[in-house]
Structure formats: structure tokens, C-alpha cells
Amino acid sequence: MDLQDFVTTTLCQISAGVATAKNYDRCVAPRVDVGERDPKILRTFAGADGVFLVEFDVAVTISDASENGTVPSIMVLSPSAPKPKTKGGIENSSVNRLKFTVPIAYR
């Protein structure tokens, strides 16, 4: 997967995940404005609710399109996931880290 595909796929998956979470709870990713008294404080656009940033820092791996003829995808690594076993072959993998934040409003 080249850089352009990686960025496109990553941003689309993050956006889809946030949109799905927003369907469950409207407090996820509200319209954000700065506070009137302190511009460092984030508020919802209506100004009533405080907004906090949830930071994600995840390790991901990329699957190539050549594997089983599937489309390239980005998978979040799980610390408890067992390593795949190879029989006399060479295992090539690369791990990337993604950091992003999502605003959350609390009522």
C-alpha cells in the first residue's frame, strides 16, 4: 500500500468509525467552538456543554492486496492477539502508529 492509499484508507476508516459512534450518541464529535472567557476551553457550538478531546494512539498493520486477492486494509493490533505462525517462511510485516483525537461533549 502506498502512502496515498494508506492516508486515504486511514482517514476514511476513522471518519466512518466516528460517524457510527455519533449515531449511538450525539455527544460524539459535536460542533465545536471556543469558550468566550477562555479560548483554550472548548465548548459545543451552542456554548452550553464542555467539550473534551479523546486521544487515540493505536498500532496498526497494513494487509497487502496480494494476500488472497483482497483489498488492502488497515487493522488495529491487539496486544493479546497471537502471532501468526509461519512454516519455514519469512514473515514480513510493518507496524505503524496512528494518533488522532475525537471531541466528546458531556452533559
PDB file of C-alpha atoms in Angstrom:
ATOM      1  CA  MET A   1       0.000   0.000   0.000  1.00  0.00           C
ATOM      2  CA  ASP A   2       1.488   3.331  -0.967  1.00  0.00           C
ATOM      3  CA  LEU A   3       1.311   6.465   1.202  1.00  0.00           C
ATOM      4  CA  GLN A   4      -1.665   7.981  -0.617  1.00  0.00           C
ATOM      5  CA  ASP A   5      -3.708   4.792  -0.237  1.00  0.00           C
ATOM      6  CA  PHE A   6      -2.646   4.495   3.416  1.00  0.00           C
ATOM      7  CA  VAL A   7      -3.730   8.070   4.235  1.00  0.00           C
ATOM      8  CA  THR A   8      -6.996   7.749   2.287  1.00  0.00           C
ATOM      9  CA  THR A   9      -7.921   4.406   3.842  1.00  0.00           C
ATOM     10  CA  THR A  10      -6.935   5.537   7.344  1.00  0.00           C
ATOM     11  CA  LEU A  11      -8.909   8.790   7.232  1.00  0.00           C
ATOM     12  CA  CYS A  12     -11.960   7.070   5.726  1.00  0.00           C
ATOM     13  CA  GLN A  13     -11.929   4.374   8.431  1.00  0.00           C
ATOM     14  CA  ILE A  14     -11.527   6.967  11.217  1.00  0.00           C
ATOM     15  CA  SER A  15     -14.335   9.095   9.756  1.00  0.00           C
ATOM     16  CA  ALA A  16     -16.639   6.076   9.393  1.00  0.00           C
ATOM     17  CA  GLY A  17     -15.912   4.999  12.979  1.00  0.00           C
ATOM     18  CA  VAL A  18     -16.677   8.461  14.352  1.00  0.00           C
ATOM     19  CA  ALA A  19     -19.885   8.653  12.272  1.00  0.00           C
ATOM     20  CA  THR A  20     -21.026   5.259  13.606  1.00  0.00           C
ATOM     21  CA  ALA A  21     -20.311   6.324  17.201  1.00  0.00           C
ATOM     22  CA  LYS A  22     -22.183   9.586  16.601  1.00  0.00           C
ATOM     23  CA  ASN A  23     -25.255   7.557  15.541  1.00  0.00           C
ATOM     24  CA  TYR A  24     -25.247   5.952  19.012  1.00  0.00           C
ATOM     25  CA  ASP A  25     -24.595   9.155  20.954  1.00  0.00           C
ATOM     26  CA  ARG A  26     -24.930  12.728  19.685  1.00  0.00           C
ATOM     27  CA  CYS A  27     -22.265  13.824  22.202  1.00  0.00           C
ATOM     28  CA  VAL A  28     -19.616  12.315  19.921  1.00  0.00           C
ATOM     29  CA  ALA A  29     -17.999  14.852  17.579  1.00  0.00           C
ATOM     30  CA  PRO A  30     -20.274  17.837  18.292  1.00  0.00           C
ATOM     31  CA  ARG A  31     -19.863  21.168  16.526  1.00  0.00           C
ATOM     32  CA  VAL A  32     -17.096  22.857  18.496  1.00  0.00           C
ATOM     33  CA  ASP A  33     -16.493  26.500  19.404  1.00  0.00           C
ATOM     34  CA  VAL A  34     -14.022  28.167  21.781  1.00  0.00           C
ATOM     35  CA  GLY A  35     -15.133  29.407  25.189  1.00  0.00           C
ATOM     36  CA  GLU A  36     -15.978  33.110  25.478  1.00  0.00           C
ATOM     37  CA  ARG A  37     -13.932  33.735  28.615  1.00  0.00           C
ATOM     38  CA  ASP A  38     -11.043  31.405  27.833  1.00  0.00           C
ATOM     39  CA  PRO A  39     -10.338  30.497  24.184  1.00  0.00           C
ATOM     40  CA  LYS A  40      -8.384  27.407  25.328  1.00  0.00           C
ATOM     41  CA  ILE A  41     -11.598  25.865  26.628  1.00  0.00           C
ATOM     42  CA  LEU A  42     -13.674  24.087  24.011  1.00  0.00           C
ATOM     43  CA  ARG A  43     -17.464  24.216  24.142  1.00  0.00           C
ATOM     44  CA  THR A  44     -20.239  22.914  21.962  1.00  0.00           C
ATOM     45  CA  PHE A  45     -21.272  25.391  19.282  1.00  0.00           C
ATOM     46  CA  ALA A  46     -24.376  26.248  21.308  1.00  0.00           C
ATOM     47  CA  GLY A  47     -21.975  27.101  24.151  1.00  0.00           C
ATOM     48  CA  ALA A  48     -23.657  25.175  26.934  1.00  0.00           C
ATOM     49  CA  ASP A  49     -21.669  21.949  27.167  1.00  0.00           C
ATOM     50  CA  GLY A  50     -17.941  21.474  27.707  1.00  0.00           C
ATOM     51  CA  VAL A  51     -16.052  19.532  25.056  1.00  0.00           C
ATOM     52  CA  PHE A  52     -13.155  17.212  25.811  1.00  0.00           C
ATOM     53  CA  LEU A  53     -10.766  15.587  23.390  1.00  0.00           C
ATOM     54  CA  VAL A  54     -10.368  11.815  23.480  1.00  0.00           C
ATOM     55  CA  GLU A  55      -6.940  10.950  22.127  1.00  0.00           C
ATOM     56  CA  PHE A  56      -6.359   7.683  20.310  1.00  0.00           C
ATOM     57  CA  ASP A  57      -2.861   6.254  19.874  1.00  0.00           C
ATOM     58  CA  VAL A  58      -3.111   2.922  18.103  1.00  0.00           C
ATOM     59  CA  ALA A  59      -0.728   0.495  16.462  1.00  0.00           C
ATOM     60  CA  VAL A  60      -1.901  -0.678  13.054  1.00  0.00           C
ATOM     61  CA  THR A  61      -0.683  -3.030  10.388  1.00  0.00           C
ATOM     62  CA  ILE A  62      -1.410  -2.985   6.676  1.00  0.00           C
ATOM     63  CA  SER A  63      -2.516  -6.014   4.707  1.00  0.00           C
ATOM     64  CA  ASP A  64      -1.439  -6.102   1.072  1.00  0.00           C
ATOM     65  CA  ALA A  65      -3.837  -6.602  -1.802  1.00  0.00           C
ATOM     66  CA  SER A  66      -1.792  -9.601  -2.894  1.00  0.00           C
ATOM     67  CA  GLU A  67      -2.979 -11.624   0.117  1.00  0.00           C
ATOM     68  CA  ASN A  68      -5.892 -13.824  -1.038  1.00  0.00           C
ATOM     69  CA  GLY A  69      -6.814 -11.233  -3.677  1.00  0.00           C
ATOM     70  CA  THR A  70      -8.425  -8.975  -1.075  1.00  0.00           C
ATOM     71  CA  VAL A  71      -8.386  -5.212  -0.993  1.00  0.00           C
ATOM     72  CA  PRO A  72      -5.704  -3.563   1.164  1.00  0.00           C
ATOM     73  CA  SER A  73      -6.897  -2.850   4.687  1.00  0.00           C
ATOM     74  CA  ILE A  74      -5.639  -1.347   7.917  1.00  0.00           C
ATOM     75  CA  MET A  75      -6.060  -3.447  11.061  1.00  0.00           C
ATOM     76  CA  VAL A  76      -5.641  -2.315  14.672  1.00  0.00           C
ATOM     77  CA  LEU A  77      -3.199  -4.557  16.504  1.00  0.00           C
ATOM     78  CA  SER A  78      -4.366  -6.204  19.681  1.00  0.00           C
ATOM     79  CA  PRO A  79      -1.794  -6.789  22.432  1.00  0.00           C
ATOM     80  CA  SER A  80      -3.351 -10.168  23.217  1.00  0.00           C
ATOM     81  CA  ALA A  81      -3.588 -11.389  19.618  1.00  0.00           C
ATOM     82  CA  PRO A  82      -1.419 -14.435  18.918  1.00  0.00           C
ATOM     83  CA  LYS A  83       1.304 -14.050  16.308  1.00  0.00           C
ATOM     84  CA  PRO A  84       0.610 -15.925  13.097  1.00  0.00           C
ATOM     85  CA  LYS A  85       2.820 -18.977  12.683  1.00  0.00           C
ATOM     86  CA  THR A  86       4.828 -19.450   9.514  1.00  0.00           C
ATOM     87  CA  LYS A  87       6.180 -22.752   8.289  1.00  0.00           C
ATOM     88  CA  GLY A  88       9.747 -22.207   7.147  1.00  0.00           C
ATOM     89  CA  GLY A  89       8.817 -18.926   5.507  1.00  0.00           C
ATOM     90  CA  ILE A  90       9.866 -15.380   6.132  1.00  0.00           C
ATOM     91  CA  GLU A  91       7.360 -13.179   7.854  1.00  0.00           C
ATOM     92  CA  ASN A  92       7.318  -9.572   6.671  1.00  0.00           C
ATOM     93  CA  SER A  93       5.198  -7.068   8.493  1.00  0.00           C
ATOM     94  CA  SER A  94       5.271  -3.400   9.261  1.00  0.00           C
ATOM     95  CA  VAL A  95       3.610  -1.694  12.174  1.00  0.00           C
ATOM     96  CA  ASN A  96       2.540   1.930  12.083  1.00  0.00           C
ATOM     97  CA  ARG A  97       1.164   4.158  14.794  1.00  0.00           C
ATOM     98  CA  LEU A  98      -1.768   6.493  14.358  1.00  0.00           C
ATOM     99  CA  LYS A  99      -2.677   9.316  16.705  1.00  0.00           C
ATOM    100  CA  PHE A 100      -5.906  11.260  16.412  1.00  0.00           C
ATOM    101  CA  THR A 101      -8.423  12.969  18.674  1.00  0.00           C
ATOM    102  CA  VAL A 102     -12.207  12.996  18.697  1.00  0.00           C
ATOM    103  CA  PRO A 103     -14.193  15.694  20.540  1.00  0.00           C
ATOM    104  CA  ILE A 104     -16.760  14.464  23.076  1.00  0.00           C
ATOM    105  CA  ALA A 105     -19.336  16.643  24.855  1.00  0.00           C
ATOM    106  CA  TYR A 106     -20.578  15.782  28.338  1.00  0.00           C
ATOM    107  CA  ARG A 107     -23.964  16.980  29.524  1.00  0.00           C
TER     108      ARG A 107
END
